[in-house]
PDB file of C-alpha atoms in Angstrom:
ATOM      1  CA  ASP A  31     -15.418 -40.253 -31.650  1.00  0.00           C
ATOM      2  CA  ILE A  32     -17.102 -39.141 -34.848  1.00  0.00           C
ATOM      3  CA  GLN A  33     -16.198 -41.281 -37.886  1.00  0.00           C
ATOM      4  CA  MET A  34     -16.193 -39.867 -41.384  1.00  0.00           C
ATOM      5  CA  THR A  35     -16.871 -42.101 -44.404  1.00  0.00           C
ATOM      6  CA  GLN A  36     -16.244 -40.927 -47.988  1.00  0.00           C
ATOM      7  CA  SER A  37     -17.424 -42.461 -51.141  1.00  0.00           C
ATOM      8  CA  PRO A  38     -16.230 -43.497 -53.606  1.00  0.00           C
ATOM      9  CA  SER A  39     -12.641 -44.160 -52.608  1.00  0.00           C
ATOM     10  CA  THR A  40     -11.569 -43.708 -56.251  1.00  0.00           C
ATOM     11  CA  LEU A  41     -13.328 -41.880 -59.091  1.00  0.00           C
ATOM     12  CA  SER A  42     -12.272 -41.995 -62.711  1.00  0.00           C
ATOM     13  CA  ALA A  43     -13.412 -39.011 -64.688  1.00  0.00           C
ATOM     14  CA  SER A  44     -12.568 -36.913 -67.780  1.00  0.00           C
ATOM     15  CA  VAL A  45     -11.881 -33.210 -68.232  1.00  0.00           C
ATOM     16  CA  GLY A  46     -15.189 -31.391 -68.286  1.00  0.00           C
ATOM     17  CA  ASP A  47     -17.128 -34.010 -66.307  1.00  0.00           C
ATOM     18  CA  ARG A  48     -19.313 -33.146 -63.304  1.00  0.00           C
ATOM     19  CA  VAL A  49     -17.926 -34.909 -60.235  1.00  0.00           C
ATOM     20  CA  THR A  50     -19.587 -35.467 -56.877  1.00  0.00           C
ATOM     21  CA  ILE A  51     -17.935 -36.918 -53.737  1.00  0.00           C
ATOM     22  CA  THR A  52     -20.005 -37.931 -50.678  1.00  0.00           C
ATOM     23  CA  CYS A  53     -19.018 -37.727 -47.069  1.00  0.00           C
ATOM     24  CA  ARG A  54     -21.064 -39.189 -44.199  1.00  0.00           C
ATOM     25  CA  ALA A  55     -20.645 -38.562 -40.502  1.00  0.00           C
ATOM     26  CA  SER A  56     -21.433 -41.172 -37.820  1.00  0.00           C
ATOM     27  CA  GLN A  57     -23.473 -38.572 -35.955  1.00  0.00           C
ATOM     28  CA  SER A  58     -24.783 -35.139 -36.657  1.00  0.00           C
ATOM     29  CA  ILE A  59     -22.033 -32.488 -37.094  1.00  0.00           C
ATOM     30  CA  SER A  60     -24.491 -29.753 -38.141  1.00  0.00           C
ATOM     31  CA  GLY A  61     -22.637 -27.896 -40.872  1.00  0.00           C
ATOM     32  CA  TRP A  62     -19.123 -28.161 -39.348  1.00  0.00           C
ATOM     33  CA  LEU A  63     -17.451 -29.762 -42.304  1.00  0.00           C
ATOM     34  CA  ALA A  64     -14.471 -28.767 -44.459  1.00  0.00           C
ATOM     35  CA  TRP A  65     -13.133 -30.124 -47.707  1.00  0.00           C
ATOM     36  CA  TYR A  66      -9.392 -30.240 -48.619  1.00  0.00           C
ATOM     37  CA  GLN A  67      -7.595 -31.052 -51.838  1.00  0.00           C
ATOM     38  CA  GLN A  68      -4.229 -32.802 -51.731  1.00  0.00           C
ATOM     39  CA  LYS A  69      -1.814 -33.492 -54.519  1.00  0.00           C
ATOM     40  CA  PRO A  70       0.994 -36.030 -54.261  1.00  0.00           C
ATOM     41  CA  GLY A  71       3.820 -34.881 -52.046  1.00  0.00           C
ATOM     42  CA  LYS A  72       2.034 -31.600 -51.181  1.00  0.00           C
ATOM     43  CA  ALA A  73       0.201 -30.217 -48.211  1.00  0.00           C
ATOM     44  CA  PRO A  74      -3.581 -30.280 -48.120  1.00  0.00           C
ATOM     45  CA  LYS A  75      -5.326 -27.143 -49.343  1.00  0.00           C
ATOM     46  CA  LEU A  76      -8.575 -25.853 -47.901  1.00  0.00           C
ATOM     47  CA  LEU A  77     -11.357 -25.625 -50.467  1.00  0.00           C
ATOM     48  CA  ILE A  78     -14.625 -25.376 -48.475  1.00  0.00           C
ATOM     49  CA  TYR A  79     -15.623 -24.748 -44.875  1.00  0.00           C
ATOM     50  CA  LYS A  80     -18.866 -24.733 -43.074  1.00  0.00           C
ATOM     51  CA  ALA A  81     -20.116 -27.314 -45.519  1.00  0.00           C
ATOM     52  CA  SER A  82     -20.771 -24.857 -48.335  1.00  0.00           C
ATOM     53  CA  SER A  83     -18.555 -21.754 -47.897  1.00  0.00           C
ATOM     54  CA  LEU A  84     -15.866 -21.364 -50.623  1.00  0.00           C
ATOM     55  CA  GLU A  85     -12.425 -20.455 -49.384  1.00  0.00           C
ATOM     56  CA  ARG A  86     -11.073 -17.275 -50.882  1.00  0.00           C
ATOM     57  CA  GLY A  87      -9.247 -17.932 -54.108  1.00  0.00           C
ATOM     58  CA  VAL A  88     -10.840 -21.287 -54.768  1.00  0.00           C
ATOM     59  CA  PRO A  89     -12.454 -21.590 -58.173  1.00  0.00           C
ATOM     60  CA  SER A  90     -16.198 -21.372 -58.278  1.00  0.00           C
ATOM     61  CA  ARG A  91     -16.475 -24.762 -60.025  1.00  0.00           C
ATOM     62  CA  PHE A  92     -16.050 -26.257 -56.516  1.00  0.00           C
ATOM     63  CA  SER A  93     -19.139 -26.301 -54.315  1.00  0.00           C
ATOM     64  CA  GLY A  94     -20.261 -28.024 -51.178  1.00  0.00           C
ATOM     65  CA  SER A  95     -23.590 -28.899 -49.654  1.00  0.00           C
ATOM     66  CA  GLY A  96     -25.189 -30.835 -46.860  1.00  0.00           C
ATOM     67  CA  SER A  97     -25.820 -30.743 -43.139  1.00  0.00           C
ATOM     68  CA  GLY A  98     -26.298 -33.097 -40.267  1.00  0.00           C
ATOM     69  CA  THR A  99     -24.668 -36.334 -41.382  1.00  0.00           C
ATOM     70  CA  GLU A 100     -24.580 -36.260 -45.209  1.00  0.00           C
ATOM     71  CA  PHE A 101     -22.420 -33.920 -47.309  1.00  0.00           C
ATOM     72  CA  THR A 102     -21.246 -33.569 -50.870  1.00  0.00           C
ATOM     73  CA  LEU A 103     -18.418 -31.928 -52.699  1.00  0.00           C
ATOM     74  CA  THR A 104     -19.192 -31.152 -56.393  1.00  0.00           C
ATOM     75  CA  ILE A 105     -16.804 -30.109 -59.127  1.00  0.00           C
ATOM     76  CA  SER A 106     -18.993 -28.704 -61.900  1.00  0.00           C
ATOM     77  CA  SER A 107     -16.564 -29.120 -64.773  1.00  0.00           C
ATOM     78  CA  LEU A 108     -13.391 -31.085 -63.956  1.00  0.00           C
ATOM     79  CA  GLN A 109     -10.169 -29.357 -64.966  1.00  0.00           C
ATOM     80  CA  PRO A 110      -6.677 -30.861 -65.410  1.00  0.00           C
ATOM     81  CA  ASP A 111      -5.520 -29.276 -62.209  1.00  0.00           C
ATOM     82  CA  ASP A 112      -8.321 -30.970 -60.263  1.00  0.00           C
ATOM     83  CA  PHE A 113      -6.950 -34.474 -60.416  1.00  0.00           C
ATOM     84  CA  ALA A 114      -6.005 -35.012 -56.787  1.00  0.00           C
ATOM     85  CA  THR A 115      -7.237 -36.606 -53.590  1.00  0.00           C
ATOM     86  CA  TYR A 116     -10.033 -34.935 -51.686  1.00  0.00           C
ATOM     87  CA  TYR A 117     -10.689 -35.240 -47.913  1.00  0.00           C
ATOM     88  CA  CYS A 118     -13.642 -34.182 -45.833  1.00  0.00           C
ATOM     89  CA  GLN A 119     -13.023 -33.188 -42.178  1.00  0.00           C
ATOM     90  CA  GLN A 120     -15.495 -32.686 -39.351  1.00  0.00           C
ATOM     91  CA  TYR A 121     -14.644 -30.099 -36.738  1.00  0.00           C
ATOM     92  CA  SER A 122     -17.758 -30.320 -34.664  1.00  0.00           C
ATOM     93  CA  LEU A 123     -16.140 -32.472 -31.988  1.00  0.00           C
ATOM     94  CA  ALA A 124     -12.342 -32.535 -32.179  1.00  0.00           C
ATOM     95  CA  TRP A 125     -11.221 -33.208 -35.765  1.00  0.00           C
ATOM     96  CA  THR A 126     -11.645 -36.212 -37.945  1.00  0.00           C
ATOM     97  CA  PHE A 127     -10.889 -36.765 -41.583  1.00  0.00           C
ATOM     98  CA  GLY A 128     -12.544 -39.024 -44.121  1.00  0.00           C
ATOM     99  CA  GLN A 129     -10.399 -41.680 -45.767  1.00  0.00           C
ATOM    100  CA  GLY A 130     -10.059 -39.671 -49.001  1.00  0.00           C
ATOM    101  CA  THR A 131     -11.359 -39.876 -52.533  1.00  0.00           C
ATOM    102  CA  LYS A 132      -8.805 -40.020 -55.354  1.00  0.00           C
ATOM    103  CA  VAL A 133      -9.949 -38.333 -58.593  1.00  0.00           C
ATOM    104  CA  GLU A 134      -8.040 -39.849 -61.417  1.00  0.00           C
ATOM    105  CA  ILE A 135      -8.003 -39.461 -65.121  1.00  0.00           C
ATOM    106  CA  LYS A 136     -10.348 -41.773 -67.024  1.00  0.00           C
TER     107      LYS A 136
ATOM    108  CA  GLN B 278       2.350 -14.448 -46.511  1.00  0.00           C
ATOM    109  CA  VAL B 279       1.732 -17.371 -44.079  1.00  0.00           C
ATOM    110  CA  GLN B 280       4.424 -19.936 -44.012  1.00  0.00           C
ATOM    111  CA  LEU B 281       4.752 -23.096 -41.959  1.00  0.00           C
ATOM    112  CA  VAL B 282       7.977 -25.077 -42.363  1.00  0.00           C
ATOM    113  CA  GLU B 283       8.389 -28.409 -40.579  1.00  0.00           C
ATOM    114  CA  SER B 284      11.718 -30.070 -39.790  1.00  0.00           C
ATOM    115  CA  GLY B 285      13.207 -32.819 -37.603  1.00  0.00           C
ATOM    116  CA  GLY B 286      12.103 -35.789 -39.514  1.00  0.00           C
ATOM    117  CA  GLY B 287      14.371 -38.666 -40.540  1.00  0.00           C
ATOM    118  CA  VAL B 288      15.040 -42.338 -40.070  1.00  0.00           C
ATOM    119  CA  VAL B 289      14.769 -43.376 -36.404  1.00  0.00           C
ATOM    120  CA  GLN B 290      15.123 -46.752 -34.726  1.00  0.00           C
ATOM    121  CA  PRO B 291      12.152 -48.213 -32.878  1.00  0.00           C
ATOM    122  CA  GLY B 292      12.027 -47.203 -29.327  1.00  0.00           C
ATOM    123  CA  ARG B 293      13.863 -43.953 -29.785  1.00  0.00           C
ATOM    124  CA  SER B 294      12.503 -40.389 -29.468  1.00  0.00           C
ATOM    125  CA  LEU B 295      12.228 -37.565 -31.880  1.00  0.00           C
ATOM    126  CA  ARG B 296      11.299 -33.897 -31.763  1.00  0.00           C
ATOM    127  CA  LEU B 297       9.693 -32.291 -34.739  1.00  0.00           C
ATOM    128  CA  SER B 298       9.553 -28.471 -35.264  1.00  0.00           C
ATOM    129  CA  CYS B 299       7.294 -26.199 -37.254  1.00  0.00           C
ATOM    130  CA  ALA B 300       8.585 -22.653 -37.922  1.00  0.00           C
ATOM    131  CA  ALA B 301       5.841 -20.137 -38.459  1.00  0.00           C
ATOM    132  CA  SER B 302       6.058 -16.806 -40.200  1.00  0.00           C
ATOM    133  CA  GLY B 303       3.790 -14.237 -41.890  1.00  0.00           C
ATOM    134  CA  PHE B 304       1.219 -14.103 -39.099  1.00  0.00           C
ATOM    135  CA  THR B 305       1.016 -13.465 -35.332  1.00  0.00           C
ATOM    136  CA  PHE B 306       1.828 -16.951 -34.202  1.00  0.00           C
ATOM    137  CA  SER B 307       0.899 -16.345 -30.514  1.00  0.00           C
ATOM    138  CA  THR B 308      -2.752 -15.633 -31.388  1.00  0.00           C
ATOM    139  CA  TYR B 309      -3.458 -18.969 -33.204  1.00  0.00           C
ATOM    140  CA  SER B 310      -4.048 -22.587 -31.927  1.00  0.00           C
ATOM    141  CA  MET B 311      -1.818 -25.006 -33.859  1.00  0.00           C
ATOM    142  CA  HIS B 312      -2.185 -28.661 -34.808  1.00  0.00           C
ATOM    143  CA  TRP B 313      -0.148 -31.661 -35.902  1.00  0.00           C
ATOM    144  CA  VAL B 314      -1.649 -34.037 -38.497  1.00  0.00           C
ATOM    145  CA  ARG B 315       0.102 -37.106 -39.911  1.00  0.00           C
ATOM    146  CA  GLN B 316      -0.249 -39.200 -42.978  1.00  0.00           C
ATOM    147  CA  ALA B 317       1.216 -42.764 -43.228  1.00  0.00           C
ATOM    148  CA  PRO B 318       2.644 -43.656 -46.650  1.00  0.00           C
ATOM    149  CA  GLY B 319      -0.226 -44.066 -49.132  1.00  0.00           C
ATOM    150  CA  LYS B 320      -2.848 -43.517 -46.384  1.00  0.00           C
ATOM    151  CA  GLY B 321      -5.211 -40.722 -45.384  1.00  0.00           C
ATOM    152  CA  LEU B 322      -4.894 -37.811 -42.921  1.00  0.00           C
ATOM    153  CA  GLU B 323      -4.924 -38.452 -39.252  1.00  0.00           C
ATOM    154  CA  TRP B 324      -5.318 -35.674 -36.746  1.00  0.00           C
ATOM    155  CA  VAL B 325      -2.801 -36.041 -33.928  1.00  0.00           C
ATOM    156  CA  ALA B 326      -2.845 -33.051 -31.531  1.00  0.00           C
ATOM    157  CA  VAL B 327      -3.758 -29.456 -30.845  1.00  0.00           C
ATOM    158  CA  ILE B 328      -2.302 -26.732 -28.616  1.00  0.00           C
ATOM    159  CA  SER B 329      -3.966 -23.520 -27.713  1.00  0.00           C
ATOM    160  CA  ASN B 330      -2.455 -20.122 -28.633  1.00  0.00           C
ATOM    161  CA  ASP B 331      -0.911 -19.637 -25.239  1.00  0.00           C
ATOM    162  CA  GLY B 332       0.141 -23.259 -24.770  1.00  0.00           C
ATOM    163  CA  GLY B 333      -2.156 -23.715 -21.855  1.00  0.00           C
ATOM    164  CA  ILE B 334      -4.389 -26.372 -23.437  1.00  0.00           C
ATOM    165  CA  GLU B 335      -3.269 -29.490 -25.221  1.00  0.00           C
ATOM    166  CA  TYR B 336      -5.507 -32.205 -26.630  1.00  0.00           C
ATOM    167  CA  TYR B 337      -4.531 -35.485 -28.291  1.00  0.00           C
ATOM    168  CA  ALA B 338      -6.108 -38.129 -30.475  1.00  0.00           C
ATOM    169  CA  ASP B 339      -6.451 -41.415 -28.608  1.00  0.00           C
ATOM    170  CA  SER B 340      -3.662 -42.909 -30.794  1.00  0.00           C
ATOM    171  CA  ALA B 341      -1.278 -40.175 -29.587  1.00  0.00           C
ATOM    172  CA  LYS B 342      -2.028 -40.110 -25.852  1.00  0.00           C
ATOM    173  CA  GLY B 343       0.893 -41.051 -23.642  1.00  0.00           C
ATOM    174  CA  ARG B 344       3.765 -40.914 -26.208  1.00  0.00           C
ATOM    175  CA  PHE B 345       3.213 -37.570 -28.035  1.00  0.00           C
ATOM    176  CA  THR B 346       3.689 -34.171 -26.516  1.00  0.00           C
ATOM    177  CA  ILE B 347       2.837 -30.995 -28.315  1.00  0.00           C
ATOM    178  CA  SER B 348       4.375 -27.680 -27.236  1.00  0.00           C
ATOM    179  CA  ARG B 349       5.178 -24.291 -28.514  1.00  0.00           C
ATOM    180  CA  ASP B 350       7.604 -21.385 -28.064  1.00  0.00           C
ATOM    181  CA  ASN B 351       5.729 -18.189 -28.973  1.00  0.00           C
ATOM    182  CA  SER B 352       8.952 -16.164 -28.568  1.00  0.00           C
ATOM    183  CA  LYS B 353      10.420 -18.140 -31.454  1.00  0.00           C
ATOM    184  CA  ASN B 354       7.230 -18.651 -33.428  1.00  0.00           C
ATOM    185  CA  THR B 355       7.766 -22.352 -33.332  1.00  0.00           C
ATOM    186  CA  LEU B 356       5.585 -25.404 -32.758  1.00  0.00           C
ATOM    187  CA  PHE B 357       6.987 -28.692 -31.521  1.00  0.00           C
ATOM    188  CA  MET B 358       6.025 -32.383 -31.348  1.00  0.00           C
ATOM    189  CA  GLU B 359       7.932 -34.777 -29.222  1.00  0.00           C
ATOM    190  CA  VAL B 360       7.339 -38.472 -29.955  1.00  0.00           C
ATOM    191  CA  ASN B 361       8.650 -41.092 -27.566  1.00  0.00           C
ATOM    192  CA  SER B 362       9.014 -44.879 -27.852  1.00  0.00           C
ATOM    193  CA  LEU B 363       8.668 -44.667 -31.632  1.00  0.00           C
ATOM    194  CA  ARG B 364       6.935 -47.597 -33.341  1.00  0.00           C
ATOM    195  CA  SER B 365       6.789 -48.725 -37.016  1.00  0.00           C
ATOM    196  CA  GLU B 366       3.242 -47.437 -37.182  1.00  0.00           C
ATOM    197  CA  ASP B 367       4.435 -43.913 -36.389  1.00  0.00           C
ATOM    198  CA  THR B 368       6.064 -43.830 -39.864  1.00  0.00           C
ATOM    199  CA  ALA B 369       4.378 -40.930 -41.611  1.00  0.00           C
ATOM    200  CA  VAL B 370       4.624 -37.477 -42.933  1.00  0.00           C
ATOM    201  CA  TYR B 371       3.885 -35.136 -40.102  1.00  0.00           C
ATOM    202  CA  PHE B 372       2.167 -31.810 -41.001  1.00  0.00           C
ATOM    203  CA  CYS B 373       1.696 -28.784 -38.831  1.00  0.00           C
ATOM    204  CA  ALA B 374      -1.438 -26.738 -39.502  1.00  0.00           C
ATOM    205  CA  ARG B 375      -2.929 -23.516 -38.371  1.00  0.00           C
ATOM    206  CA  GLU B 376      -6.325 -23.374 -36.933  1.00  0.00           C
ATOM    207  CA  THR B 377      -8.583 -20.570 -38.139  1.00  0.00           C
ATOM    208  CA  SER B 378      -9.292 -17.617 -35.882  1.00  0.00           C
ATOM    209  CA  GLY B 379     -12.650 -16.255 -34.834  1.00  0.00           C
ATOM    210  CA  ALA B 380     -15.772 -18.075 -33.802  1.00  0.00           C
ATOM    211  CA  LEU B 381     -15.712 -21.693 -32.740  1.00  0.00           C
ATOM    212  CA  PRO B 382     -15.605 -24.346 -33.971  1.00  0.00           C
ATOM    213  CA  ARG B 383     -12.527 -23.959 -36.165  1.00  0.00           C
ATOM    214  CA  TYR B 384     -10.870 -25.821 -39.012  1.00  0.00           C
ATOM    215  CA  PHE B 385      -7.435 -25.519 -40.578  1.00  0.00           C
ATOM    216  CA  ASP B 386      -6.537 -22.829 -43.096  1.00  0.00           C
ATOM    217  CA  TYR B 387      -2.819 -23.222 -43.621  1.00  0.00           C
ATOM    218  CA  TRP B 388      -0.548 -26.282 -43.672  1.00  0.00           C
ATOM    219  CA  GLY B 389       3.172 -26.907 -43.812  1.00  0.00           C
ATOM    220  CA  GLN B 390       4.692 -29.151 -46.471  1.00  0.00           C
ATOM    221  CA  GLY B 391       5.376 -31.858 -43.939  1.00  0.00           C
ATOM    222  CA  THR B 392       8.367 -33.753 -42.632  1.00  0.00           C
ATOM    223  CA  LEU B 393       8.830 -37.507 -43.094  1.00  0.00           C
ATOM    224  CA  VAL B 394       9.498 -39.717 -40.070  1.00  0.00           C
ATOM    225  CA  THR B 395      10.567 -43.231 -40.841  1.00  0.00           C
ATOM    226  CA  VAL B 396      10.781 -45.723 -37.982  1.00  0.00           C
ATOM    227  CA  SER B 397      13.068 -48.545 -38.924  1.00  0.00           C
ATOM    228  CA  SER B 398      15.944 -50.588 -37.572  1.00  0.00           C
TER     229      SER B 398
END
């Protein structure tokens, strides 16, 4: 099984900050990585697929990069609507999620 | 627009069984593989199972093998998950999710709002 590890688990930031979340895979997954945003009591929402492709309708302040085993999600200028939990997901071999990164208000 | 609506959750005693449903609309259900993902209270997302568009292929996470059965009725645009011998650790919100179409490998593009299963005596 492929394990996904996100860091940090919690991130405190202010509106306007640049935020970066890291996701590491236990083995190479090429670029087969997605990022989802989840707000309390809501379904996850797809943000990015294939490591760096922005899902239609997602603001351009979200970006993804990486390949192989190390990936990042960056929010260029944090907005009030962005306070949420973010999950990476590998889909190279079955499907596995990272444990999540909660972005909270500083 | 794509809609996925789960139902069937509730409070269930340990050892009992439960069948969850996911009603799909807004797309051609029979052409998409579908998944179940669960989330224990305050925890992360855990992939549970997938079923191919025609129901011919099923695949389960190790934690779901033996007690979970995924199925679908394409004539009713509905996905199911049957869980037997429920345990306290099965307490979670259960989401259904649509797998993308097109080239492999695929990820999830739409999710339902989830249904809460609480296993408690």
